[in-house]
């Protein structure tokens, strides 16, 4: 037998075991921290967080593998980003307008519904862009709409004016009658 360097071989084995166990303990603590941080990014449920930490605390590496298999697939940030994406998609669907008469999809620049011929917009007299019937001026070329184009209110306005004119005539006639009688 040759001389074991540094004393007896038992001492060397003990030294190697000590180094290995310190190394293992460091990995263990690091794993626990890692899992603690990881599970907090994936769930807000304190019981789930506790179970995950206990799994690695009791199971070390095998416990960590089990955690990796069973942990929630997406982090909370990923879930949040996904919900934002879904919201954006829903918003896009909302922006695609429907014909008020037949509910078929129409584009924002359609003047009439191609399916049921409902009038949706009117072309601007200045630049030809499609305008809502409720608008008073074209937002593209700033040209004000001619009041005669708006059908409902304008017609009412003219009727009202005629009423007032005939009413004025009546009043004038009756006052002249009164004057005649008085004189
Ligand atoms: Zn339609
Ligand atoms: Zn215009």
Short mmCIF file of N, CA and C and ligand atoms in Angstrom, two decimals:
data_model
loop_
_atom_site.label_atom_id
_atom_site.label_comp_id
_atom_site.label_asym_id
_atom_site.label_seq_id
_atom_site.Cartn_x
_atom_site.Cartn_y
_atom_site.Cartn_z
N UNK A 1 0.87 -1.22 0.00
CA UNK A 1 0.00 0.00 0.00
C UNK A 1 0.89 1.24 0.00
N UNK A 2 0.49 2.23 -0.89
CA UNK A 2 1.24 3.51 -0.87
C UNK A 2 0.64 4.45 0.15
N UNK A 3 1.42 5.43 0.52
CA UNK A 3 0.94 6.40 1.51
C UNK A 3 -0.20 7.27 0.95
N UNK A 4 -1.34 7.33 1.64
CA UNK A 4 -2.44 8.22 1.22
C UNK A 4 -2.03 9.66 1.45
N UNK A 5 -2.13 10.53 0.43
CA UNK A 5 -1.70 11.93 0.64
C UNK A 5 -2.63 12.66 1.61
N UNK A 6 -2.02 13.35 2.58
CA UNK A 6 -2.81 14.15 3.53
C UNK A 6 -3.43 13.32 4.61
N UNK A 7 -2.73 12.30 5.11
CA UNK A 7 -3.24 11.54 6.24
C UNK A 7 -4.00 10.30 5.81
N UNK A 8 -5.03 9.86 6.60
CA UNK A 8 -5.77 8.64 6.31
C UNK A 8 -6.81 8.87 5.21
N UNK A 9 -7.20 7.79 4.51
CA UNK A 9 -8.19 7.93 3.42
C UNK A 9 -9.57 8.27 3.97
N UNK A 10 -9.80 7.85 5.29
CA UNK A 10 -11.10 8.19 5.88
C UNK A 10 -11.29 9.70 5.99
N UNK A 11 -10.19 10.41 6.33
CA UNK A 11 -10.27 11.87 6.42
C UNK A 11 -10.62 12.48 5.08
N UNK A 12 -10.01 11.95 4.01
CA UNK A 12 -10.28 12.47 2.66
C UNK A 12 -11.73 12.24 2.29
N UNK A 13 -12.24 11.04 2.56
CA UNK A 13 -13.64 10.74 2.26
C UNK A 13 -14.55 11.70 3.02
N UNK A 14 -14.19 11.91 4.30
CA UNK A 14 -15.00 12.83 5.12
C UNK A 14 -14.99 14.24 4.52
N UNK A 15 -13.79 14.67 4.07
CA UNK A 15 -13.67 16.01 3.47
C UNK A 15 -14.52 16.12 2.21
N UNK A 16 -14.42 15.08 1.35
CA UNK A 16 -15.18 15.09 0.09
C UNK A 16 -16.68 15.12 0.40
N UNK A 17 -17.11 14.31 1.38
CA UNK A 17 -18.53 14.27 1.75
C UNK A 17 -19.00 15.63 2.26
N UNK A 18 -18.14 16.27 3.09
CA UNK A 18 -18.51 17.59 3.62
C UNK A 18 -18.68 18.60 2.50
N UNK A 19 -17.69 18.60 1.56
CA UNK A 19 -17.78 19.54 0.44
C UNK A 19 -19.04 19.27 -0.38
N UNK A 20 -19.31 17.98 -0.63
CA UNK A 20 -20.49 17.63 -1.43
C UNK A 20 -21.78 18.04 -0.73
N UNK A 21 -21.84 17.84 0.61
CA UNK A 21 -23.09 18.18 1.30
C UNK A 21 -23.29 19.69 1.36
N UNK A 22 -22.16 20.46 1.50
CA UNK A 22 -22.29 21.92 1.46
C UNK A 22 -22.80 22.36 0.08
N UNK A 23 -22.19 21.74 -0.95
CA UNK A 23 -22.58 22.02 -2.33
C UNK A 23 -24.07 21.72 -2.53
N UNK A 24 -24.49 20.53 -2.03
CA UNK A 24 -25.89 20.14 -2.15
C UNK A 24 -26.81 21.09 -1.40
N UNK A 25 -26.37 21.52 -0.21
CA UNK A 25 -27.21 22.42 0.59
C UNK A 25 -27.39 23.76 -0.13
N UNK A 26 -26.29 24.25 -0.75
CA UNK A 26 -26.38 25.52 -1.48
C UNK A 26 -27.37 25.38 -2.64
N UNK A 27 -27.26 24.26 -3.37
CA UNK A 27 -28.19 24.03 -4.49
C UNK A 27 -29.62 23.95 -3.97
N UNK A 28 -29.80 23.28 -2.86
CA UNK A 28 -31.13 23.10 -2.27
C UNK A 28 -31.75 24.46 -1.93
N UNK A 29 -30.98 25.29 -1.21
CA UNK A 29 -31.49 26.61 -0.83
C UNK A 29 -31.78 27.43 -2.08
N UNK A 30 -30.87 27.35 -3.06
CA UNK A 30 -31.08 28.12 -4.29
C UNK A 30 -32.33 27.65 -5.01
N UNK A 31 -32.55 26.33 -5.02
CA UNK A 31 -33.74 25.78 -5.67
C UNK A 31 -35.01 26.29 -4.98
N UNK A 32 -34.96 26.30 -3.63
CA UNK A 32 -36.14 26.77 -2.89
C UNK A 32 -36.44 28.23 -3.24
N UNK A 33 -35.39 29.05 -3.28
CA UNK A 33 -35.59 30.45 -3.67
C UNK A 33 -36.13 30.57 -5.09
N UNK A 34 -35.54 29.76 -5.97
CA UNK A 34 -35.96 29.81 -7.38
C UNK A 34 -37.44 29.45 -7.51
N UNK A 35 -37.84 28.36 -6.82
CA UNK A 35 -39.23 27.92 -6.91
C UNK A 35 -40.15 28.97 -6.27
N UNK A 36 -39.72 29.54 -5.16
CA UNK A 36 -40.52 30.57 -4.50
C UNK A 36 -40.78 31.74 -5.45
N UNK A 37 -39.70 32.19 -6.12
CA UNK A 37 -39.87 33.30 -7.06
C UNK A 37 -40.73 32.89 -8.25
N UNK A 38 -40.48 31.67 -8.75
CA UNK A 38 -41.18 31.20 -9.95
C UNK A 38 -42.68 31.05 -9.68
N UNK A 39 -43.02 30.43 -8.53
CA UNK A 39 -44.44 30.19 -8.27
C UNK A 39 -45.17 31.50 -8.02
N UNK A 40 -44.46 32.51 -7.47
CA UNK A 40 -45.12 33.80 -7.25
C UNK A 40 -45.43 34.51 -8.55
N UNK A 41 -44.66 34.18 -9.62
CA UNK A 41 -44.97 34.77 -10.92
C UNK A 41 -46.13 34.05 -11.60
N UNK A 42 -46.49 32.87 -11.06
CA UNK A 42 -47.50 32.05 -11.75
C UNK A 42 -48.83 31.97 -11.04
N UNK A 43 -48.85 32.21 -9.74
CA UNK A 43 -50.13 32.19 -9.04
C UNK A 43 -50.06 33.13 -7.84
N UNK A 44 -51.24 33.67 -7.48
CA UNK A 44 -51.31 34.51 -6.28
C UNK A 44 -51.85 33.72 -5.11
N UNK A 45 -52.20 32.46 -5.34
CA UNK A 45 -52.79 31.62 -4.29
C UNK A 45 -51.70 31.24 -3.29
N UNK A 46 -51.79 31.68 -2.04
CA UNK A 46 -50.72 31.40 -1.06
C UNK A 46 -50.58 29.91 -0.75
N UNK A 47 -51.67 29.15 -0.84
CA UNK A 47 -51.58 27.71 -0.56
C UNK A 47 -50.76 27.02 -1.65
N UNK A 48 -51.02 27.38 -2.90
CA UNK A 48 -50.24 26.82 -4.01
C UNK A 48 -48.76 27.18 -3.86
N UNK A 49 -48.50 28.42 -3.44
CA UNK A 49 -47.11 28.84 -3.26
C UNK A 49 -46.43 28.02 -2.17
N UNK A 50 -47.18 27.80 -1.08
CA UNK A 50 -46.63 27.03 0.04
C UNK A 50 -46.34 25.58 -0.39
N UNK A 51 -47.29 24.98 -1.12
CA UNK A 51 -47.12 23.59 -1.57
C UNK A 51 -45.88 23.48 -2.46
N UNK A 52 -45.70 24.46 -3.36
CA UNK A 52 -44.56 24.41 -4.28
C UNK A 52 -43.25 24.47 -3.51
N UNK A 53 -43.19 25.37 -2.51
CA UNK A 53 -41.95 25.51 -1.74
C UNK A 53 -41.70 24.24 -0.91
N UNK A 54 -42.75 23.72 -0.31
CA UNK A 54 -42.61 22.50 0.49
C UNK A 54 -42.16 21.32 -0.36
N UNK A 55 -42.65 21.28 -1.59
CA UNK A 55 -42.29 20.19 -2.51
C UNK A 55 -40.79 20.14 -2.72
N UNK A 56 -40.17 21.30 -2.92
CA UNK A 56 -38.73 21.34 -3.14
C UNK A 56 -37.99 21.21 -1.81
N UNK A 57 -38.58 21.76 -0.75
CA UNK A 57 -37.97 21.65 0.57
C UNK A 57 -37.86 20.19 0.99
N UNK A 58 -38.91 19.41 0.73
CA UNK A 58 -38.92 18.00 1.13
C UNK A 58 -38.33 17.11 0.07
N UNK A 59 -38.50 17.47 -1.20
CA UNK A 59 -38.15 16.54 -2.28
C UNK A 59 -36.84 16.85 -2.97
N UNK A 60 -36.21 18.02 -2.65
CA UNK A 60 -34.95 18.41 -3.30
C UNK A 60 -35.07 18.31 -4.82
N UNK A 61 -34.13 17.64 -5.50
CA UNK A 61 -34.16 17.62 -6.97
C UNK A 61 -35.40 16.91 -7.53
N UNK A 62 -35.75 15.71 -7.03
CA UNK A 62 -36.98 15.09 -7.54
C UNK A 62 -38.21 15.97 -7.30
N UNK A 63 -38.24 16.64 -6.14
CA UNK A 63 -39.34 17.56 -5.87
C UNK A 63 -39.37 18.70 -6.86
N UNK A 64 -38.18 19.18 -7.25
CA UNK A 64 -38.10 20.25 -8.24
C UNK A 64 -38.60 19.79 -9.59
N UNK A 65 -38.26 18.56 -9.96
CA UNK A 65 -38.75 18.05 -11.26
C UNK A 65 -40.27 17.94 -11.24
N UNK A 66 -40.80 17.44 -10.12
CA UNK A 66 -42.27 17.35 -10.02
C UNK A 66 -42.89 18.73 -10.12
N UNK A 67 -42.23 19.72 -9.47
CA UNK A 67 -42.74 21.09 -9.56
C UNK A 67 -42.76 21.57 -11.00
N UNK A 68 -41.65 21.28 -11.73
CA UNK A 68 -41.57 21.75 -13.12
C UNK A 68 -42.67 21.14 -13.97
N UNK A 69 -43.05 19.88 -13.63
CA UNK A 69 -44.11 19.23 -14.40
C UNK A 69 -45.47 19.83 -14.05
N UNK A 70 -45.69 20.12 -12.77
CA UNK A 70 -47.03 20.47 -12.32
C UNK A 70 -47.30 21.97 -12.26
N UNK A 71 -46.29 22.81 -12.40
CA UNK A 71 -46.51 24.24 -12.20
C UNK A 71 -47.43 24.80 -13.29
N UNK A 72 -48.15 25.89 -12.98
CA UNK A 72 -48.99 26.54 -13.99
C UNK A 72 -48.16 26.92 -15.21
N UNK A 73 -48.71 26.64 -16.38
CA UNK A 73 -47.92 26.77 -17.60
C UNK A 73 -47.53 28.22 -17.89
N UNK A 74 -48.44 29.16 -17.61
CA UNK A 74 -48.16 30.54 -17.96
C UNK A 74 -47.96 31.39 -16.72
N UNK A 75 -47.08 32.35 -16.84
CA UNK A 75 -46.91 33.30 -15.73
C UNK A 75 -48.07 34.28 -15.76
N UNK A 76 -48.24 35.00 -14.64
CA UNK A 76 -49.32 35.98 -14.57
C UNK A 76 -49.14 37.07 -15.62
N UNK A 77 -47.86 37.43 -15.87
CA UNK A 77 -47.60 38.45 -16.90
C UNK A 77 -48.05 37.96 -18.26
N UNK A 78 -47.73 36.69 -18.56
CA UNK A 78 -48.15 36.14 -19.85
C UNK A 78 -49.67 36.10 -19.96
N UNK A 79 -50.33 35.70 -18.87
CA UNK A 79 -51.79 35.67 -18.87
C UNK A 79 -52.36 37.06 -19.11
N UNK A 80 -51.73 38.06 -18.45
CA UNK A 80 -52.21 39.43 -18.60
C UNK A 80 -52.04 39.91 -20.04
N UNK A 81 -50.85 39.62 -20.61
CA UNK A 81 -50.61 40.04 -21.99
C UNK A 81 -51.60 39.36 -22.94
N UNK A 82 -51.90 38.09 -22.63
CA UNK A 82 -52.83 37.37 -23.49
C UNK A 82 -54.23 37.97 -23.41
N UNK A 83 -54.64 38.35 -22.19
CA UNK A 83 -55.97 38.95 -22.06
C UNK A 83 -56.03 40.29 -22.80
N UNK A 84 -54.89 41.01 -22.78
CA UNK A 84 -54.84 42.27 -23.53
C UNK A 84 -55.01 42.01 -25.03
N UNK A 85 -54.31 40.97 -25.51
CA UNK A 85 -54.42 40.61 -26.93
C UNK A 85 -55.86 40.27 -27.29
N UNK A 86 -56.48 39.45 -26.42
CA UNK A 86 -57.86 39.05 -26.70
C UNK A 86 -58.78 40.27 -26.73
N UNK A 87 -58.52 41.20 -25.81
CA UNK A 87 -59.34 42.41 -25.78
C UNK A 87 -59.18 43.20 -27.07
N UNK A 88 -57.92 43.27 -27.55
CA UNK A 88 -57.66 44.01 -28.78
C UNK A 88 -58.38 43.37 -29.95
N UNK A 89 -58.39 42.01 -29.98
CA UNK A 89 -59.07 41.31 -31.07
C UNK A 89 -60.57 41.61 -31.01
N UNK A 90 -61.13 41.55 -29.78
CA UNK A 90 -62.56 41.85 -29.62
C UNK A 90 -62.86 43.27 -30.07
N UNK A 91 -61.94 44.19 -29.72
CA UNK A 91 -62.13 45.59 -30.11
C UNK A 91 -62.16 45.71 -31.63
N UNK A 92 -61.24 44.98 -32.30
CA UNK A 92 -61.21 45.00 -33.76
C UNK A 92 -62.53 44.51 -34.33
N UNK A 93 -63.08 43.43 -33.74
CA UNK A 93 -64.36 42.90 -34.21
C UNK A 93 -65.45 43.95 -34.03
N UNK A 94 -65.38 44.66 -32.89
CA UNK A 94 -66.37 45.70 -32.62
C UNK A 94 -66.30 46.80 -33.66
N UNK A 95 -65.05 47.13 -34.06
CA UNK A 95 -64.87 48.23 -34.99
C UNK A 95 -65.46 47.92 -36.36
N UNK A 96 -65.55 46.62 -36.68
CA UNK A 96 -66.17 46.27 -37.96
C UNK A 96 -67.67 46.47 -37.80
N UNK A 97 -68.19 47.49 -38.48
CA UNK A 97 -69.58 47.87 -38.24
C UNK A 97 -70.54 46.93 -38.96
N UNK A 98 -71.76 46.93 -38.49
CA UNK A 98 -72.80 46.14 -39.12
C UNK A 98 -73.85 47.09 -39.67
N UNK A 99 -74.48 46.68 -40.75
CA UNK A 99 -75.57 47.46 -41.33
C UNK A 99 -76.71 47.52 -40.31
N UNK A 100 -77.26 48.71 -40.03
CA UNK A 100 -78.34 48.80 -39.03
C UNK A 100 -79.60 48.07 -39.47
N UNK A 101 -79.77 47.85 -40.77
CA UNK A 101 -80.99 47.21 -41.24
C UNK A 101 -80.85 45.69 -41.28
N UNK A 102 -79.79 45.19 -41.93
CA UNK A 102 -79.72 43.74 -42.14
C UNK A 102 -78.64 43.08 -41.29
N UNK A 103 -77.89 43.85 -40.49
CA UNK A 103 -76.86 43.36 -39.58
C UNK A 103 -75.69 42.70 -40.29
N UNK A 104 -75.59 42.80 -41.61
CA UNK A 104 -74.43 42.24 -42.29
C UNK A 104 -73.25 43.19 -42.11
N UNK A 105 -72.03 42.62 -42.20
CA UNK A 105 -70.83 43.44 -42.04
C UNK A 105 -70.74 44.48 -43.14
N UNK A 106 -70.49 45.74 -42.76
CA UNK A 106 -70.22 46.77 -43.75
C UNK A 106 -68.92 47.46 -43.36
N UNK A 107 -68.23 48.00 -44.35
CA UNK A 107 -67.00 48.73 -44.03
C UNK A 107 -67.35 50.16 -43.70
N UNK A 108 -66.40 50.82 -43.04
CA UNK A 108 -66.65 52.16 -42.53
C UNK A 108 -66.86 53.17 -43.65
N UNK A 109 -66.35 52.87 -44.85
CA UNK A 109 -66.43 53.86 -45.92
C UNK A 109 -67.53 53.52 -46.93
N UNK A 110 -68.42 52.58 -46.60
CA UNK A 110 -69.51 52.27 -47.52
C UNK A 110 -70.55 53.39 -47.49
N UNK A 111 -71.06 53.77 -48.66
CA UNK A 111 -72.14 54.76 -48.71
C UNK A 111 -73.50 54.09 -48.55
N UNK A 112 -73.65 52.91 -49.15
CA UNK A 112 -74.89 52.14 -48.96
C UNK A 112 -74.50 50.72 -48.58
N UNK A 113 -75.41 50.03 -47.91
CA UNK A 113 -75.20 48.62 -47.61
C UNK A 113 -75.35 47.84 -48.92
N UNK A 114 -74.33 47.08 -49.31
CA UNK A 114 -74.42 46.35 -50.59
C UNK A 114 -75.46 45.23 -50.55
N UNK A 115 -75.90 44.83 -49.37
CA UNK A 115 -76.84 43.72 -49.29
C UNK A 115 -78.29 44.19 -49.34
N UNK A 116 -78.59 45.29 -48.66
CA UNK A 116 -80.00 45.69 -48.57
C UNK A 116 -80.23 47.11 -49.04
N UNK A 117 -79.18 47.77 -49.56
CA UNK A 117 -79.26 49.12 -50.14
C UNK A 117 -79.64 50.19 -49.13
N UNK A 118 -79.52 49.90 -47.83
CA UNK A 118 -79.74 50.95 -46.84
C UNK A 118 -78.66 52.01 -46.98
N UNK A 119 -79.04 53.28 -46.95
CA UNK A 119 -78.05 54.34 -47.05
C UNK A 119 -77.32 54.47 -45.72
N UNK A 120 -76.01 54.38 -45.77
CA UNK A 120 -75.20 54.42 -44.54
C UNK A 120 -74.52 55.77 -44.36
N UNK A 121 -73.99 56.30 -45.46
CA UNK A 121 -73.25 57.56 -45.39
C UNK A 121 -73.60 58.37 -46.63
N UNK A 122 -73.20 59.64 -46.58
CA UNK A 122 -73.36 60.47 -47.77
C UNK A 122 -71.99 60.97 -48.19
N UNK A 123 -71.76 61.10 -49.51
CA UNK A 123 -70.45 61.58 -49.94
C UNK A 123 -70.33 63.08 -49.71
N UNK A 124 -69.12 63.50 -49.31
CA UNK A 124 -68.88 64.93 -49.12
C UNK A 124 -68.93 65.63 -50.47
N UNK A 125 -69.58 66.80 -50.51
CA UNK A 125 -69.68 67.54 -51.76
C UNK A 125 -68.32 68.10 -52.18
N UNK A 126 -67.42 68.24 -51.21
CA UNK A 126 -66.12 68.82 -51.52
C UNK A 126 -65.10 67.77 -51.96
N UNK A 127 -64.93 66.74 -51.14
CA UNK A 127 -63.84 65.79 -51.41
C UNK A 127 -64.36 64.39 -51.69
N UNK A 128 -65.65 64.15 -51.53
CA UNK A 128 -66.21 62.86 -51.88
C UNK A 128 -66.06 61.80 -50.82
N UNK A 129 -65.44 62.13 -49.69
CA UNK A 129 -65.28 61.13 -48.62
C UNK A 129 -66.63 60.84 -47.97
N UNK A 130 -66.82 59.62 -47.45
CA UNK A 130 -68.11 59.28 -46.84
C UNK A 130 -68.30 59.97 -45.49
N UNK A 131 -69.44 60.60 -45.31
CA UNK A 131 -69.73 61.33 -44.08
C UNK A 131 -70.94 60.72 -43.39
N UNK A 132 -70.89 60.71 -42.05
CA UNK A 132 -72.07 60.33 -41.27
C UNK A 132 -73.19 61.34 -41.50
N UNK A 133 -74.43 60.86 -41.43
CA UNK A 133 -75.54 61.79 -41.62
C UNK A 133 -75.62 62.79 -40.48
N UNK A 134 -75.10 62.43 -39.30
CA UNK A 134 -75.17 63.34 -38.16
C UNK A 134 -74.14 64.45 -38.19
N UNK A 135 -73.14 64.35 -39.08
CA UNK A 135 -72.07 65.34 -39.07
C UNK A 135 -72.52 66.64 -39.73
N UNK A 136 -71.99 67.74 -39.23
CA UNK A 136 -72.35 69.04 -39.80
C UNK A 136 -71.33 69.50 -40.82
N UNK A 137 -70.12 68.96 -40.74
CA UNK A 137 -69.09 69.36 -41.69
C UNK A 137 -68.21 68.16 -42.00
N UNK A 138 -67.51 68.24 -43.12
CA UNK A 138 -66.60 67.16 -43.49
C UNK A 138 -65.31 67.30 -42.68
N UNK A 139 -64.92 66.24 -41.97
CA UNK A 139 -63.68 66.34 -41.18
C UNK A 139 -62.43 66.28 -42.05
N UNK A 140 -62.56 65.93 -43.32
CA UNK A 140 -61.38 65.79 -44.18
C UNK A 140 -61.05 67.09 -44.90
N UNK A 141 -62.09 67.81 -45.37
CA UNK A 141 -61.82 69.03 -46.13
C UNK A 141 -62.48 70.24 -45.48
N UNK A 142 -63.11 70.06 -44.32
CA UNK A 142 -63.66 71.16 -43.52
C UNK A 142 -64.84 71.85 -44.19
N UNK A 143 -65.36 71.27 -45.26
CA UNK A 143 -66.49 71.90 -45.93
C UNK A 143 -67.77 71.61 -45.14
N UNK A 144 -68.52 72.63 -44.87
CA UNK A 144 -69.77 72.43 -44.13
C UNK A 144 -70.81 71.81 -45.05
N UNK A 145 -71.64 70.97 -44.47
CA UNK A 145 -72.68 70.33 -45.27
C UNK A 145 -73.76 71.36 -45.60
N UNK A 146 -74.28 71.27 -46.82
CA UNK A 146 -75.43 72.11 -47.17
C UNK A 146 -76.63 71.64 -46.36
N UNK A 147 -77.36 72.54 -45.71
CA UNK A 147 -78.45 72.11 -44.83
C UNK A 147 -79.56 71.39 -45.56
N UNK A 148 -79.70 71.62 -46.90
CA UNK A 148 -80.79 70.96 -47.64
C UNK A 148 -80.55 69.45 -47.75
N UNK A 149 -79.29 69.01 -47.63
CA UNK A 149 -78.99 67.58 -47.81
C UNK A 149 -79.61 66.78 -46.68
N UNK A 150 -79.58 67.34 -45.45
CA UNK A 150 -80.16 66.61 -44.33
C UNK A 150 -81.67 66.59 -44.50
N UNK A 151 -82.29 65.42 -44.71
CA UNK A 151 -83.68 65.38 -45.14
C UNK A 151 -84.68 65.75 -44.04
N UNK A 152 -84.63 65.09 -42.89
CA UNK A 152 -85.68 65.24 -41.88
C UNK A 152 -85.80 66.65 -41.34
N UNK A 153 -84.78 67.12 -40.59
CA UNK A 153 -84.90 68.40 -39.89
C UNK A 153 -85.12 69.56 -40.83
N UNK A 154 -84.47 69.53 -42.03
CA UNK A 154 -84.59 70.64 -42.96
C UNK A 154 -86.04 70.78 -43.43
N UNK A 155 -86.66 69.64 -43.78
CA UNK A 155 -88.05 69.65 -44.25
C UNK A 155 -88.95 70.23 -43.15
N UNK A 156 -88.74 69.77 -41.94
CA UNK A 156 -89.51 70.29 -40.81
C UNK A 156 -89.36 71.79 -40.70
N UNK A 157 -88.08 72.21 -40.88
CA UNK A 157 -87.80 73.63 -40.74
C UNK A 157 -88.62 74.44 -41.75
N UNK A 158 -88.63 73.94 -43.03
CA UNK A 158 -89.36 74.67 -44.09
C UNK A 158 -90.86 74.68 -43.76
N UNK A 159 -91.39 73.51 -43.36
CA UNK A 159 -92.81 73.44 -43.00
C UNK A 159 -93.13 74.45 -41.90
N UNK A 160 -92.25 74.50 -40.89
CA UNK A 160 -92.45 75.42 -39.77
C UNK A 160 -92.49 76.86 -40.26
N UNK A 161 -91.58 77.16 -41.20
CA UNK A 161 -91.52 78.52 -41.71
C UNK A 161 -92.82 78.87 -42.45
N UNK A 162 -93.30 77.89 -43.24
CA UNK A 162 -94.56 78.14 -43.97
C UNK A 162 -95.70 78.38 -42.98
N UNK A 163 -95.74 77.52 -41.92
CA UNK A 163 -96.79 77.69 -40.91
C UNK A 163 -96.75 79.10 -40.34
N UNK A 164 -95.51 79.51 -40.01
CA UNK A 164 -95.38 80.82 -39.38
C UNK A 164 -95.84 81.92 -40.36
N UNK A 165 -95.47 81.72 -41.65
CA UNK A 165 -95.85 82.73 -42.66
C UNK A 165 -97.38 82.83 -42.75
N UNK A 166 -98.05 81.66 -42.83
CA UNK A 166 -99.51 81.71 -42.97
C UNK A 166 -100.14 82.25 -41.69
N UNK A 167 -99.54 81.92 -40.56
CA UNK A 167 -100.04 82.43 -39.29
C UNK A 167 -99.92 83.96 -39.27
N UNK A 168 -98.75 84.45 -39.77
CA UNK A 168 -98.54 85.90 -39.82
C UNK A 168 -99.60 86.55 -40.70
N UNK A 169 -99.91 85.88 -41.83
CA UNK A 169 -100.94 86.40 -42.73
C UNK A 169 -102.27 86.52 -42.01
N UNK A 170 -102.64 85.46 -41.26
CA UNK A 170 -103.90 85.47 -40.51
C UNK A 170 -103.95 86.65 -39.54
N UNK A 171 -102.83 86.81 -38.80
CA UNK A 171 -102.78 87.87 -37.81
C UNK A 171 -102.95 89.23 -38.49
N UNK A 172 -102.18 89.37 -39.63
CA UNK A 172 -102.26 90.66 -40.34
C UNK A 172 -103.70 90.92 -40.80
N UNK A 173 -104.35 89.84 -41.34
CA UNK A 173 -105.72 89.99 -41.84
C UNK A 173 -106.66 90.38 -40.69
N UNK A 174 -106.51 89.67 -39.55
CA UNK A 174 -107.43 89.95 -38.45
C UNK A 174 -107.22 91.35 -37.88
N UNK A 175 -105.91 91.80 -37.80
CA UNK A 175 -105.69 93.15 -37.27
C UNK A 175 -106.28 94.20 -38.24
N UNK A 176 -106.16 93.94 -39.54
CA UNK A 176 -106.73 94.92 -40.47
C UNK A 176 -108.25 94.95 -40.33
N UNK A 177 -108.85 93.74 -40.10
CA UNK A 177 -110.30 93.68 -39.86
C UNK A 177 -110.68 94.54 -38.65
N UNK A 178 -109.90 94.35 -37.56
CA UNK A 178 -110.19 95.09 -36.33
C UNK A 178 -110.10 96.60 -36.58
N UNK A 179 -109.01 96.94 -37.37
CA UNK A 179 -108.80 98.37 -37.63
C UNK A 179 -109.98 98.95 -38.42
N UNK A 180 -110.43 98.12 -39.43
CA UNK A 180 -111.53 98.59 -40.27
C UNK A 180 -112.78 98.84 -39.41
N UNK A 181 -113.05 97.85 -38.48
CA UNK A 181 -114.24 98.00 -37.64
C UNK A 181 -114.13 99.22 -36.72
N UNK A 182 -112.91 99.43 -36.24
CA UNK A 182 -112.71 100.53 -35.29
C UNK A 182 -112.89 101.89 -35.96
N UNK A 183 -112.49 101.98 -37.26
CA UNK A 183 -112.54 103.27 -37.92
C UNK A 183 -113.97 103.64 -38.38
ZN1 LIG B 1 -77.93 46.03 -44.97
ZN1 LIG B 2 -64.90 66.73 -47.64
#
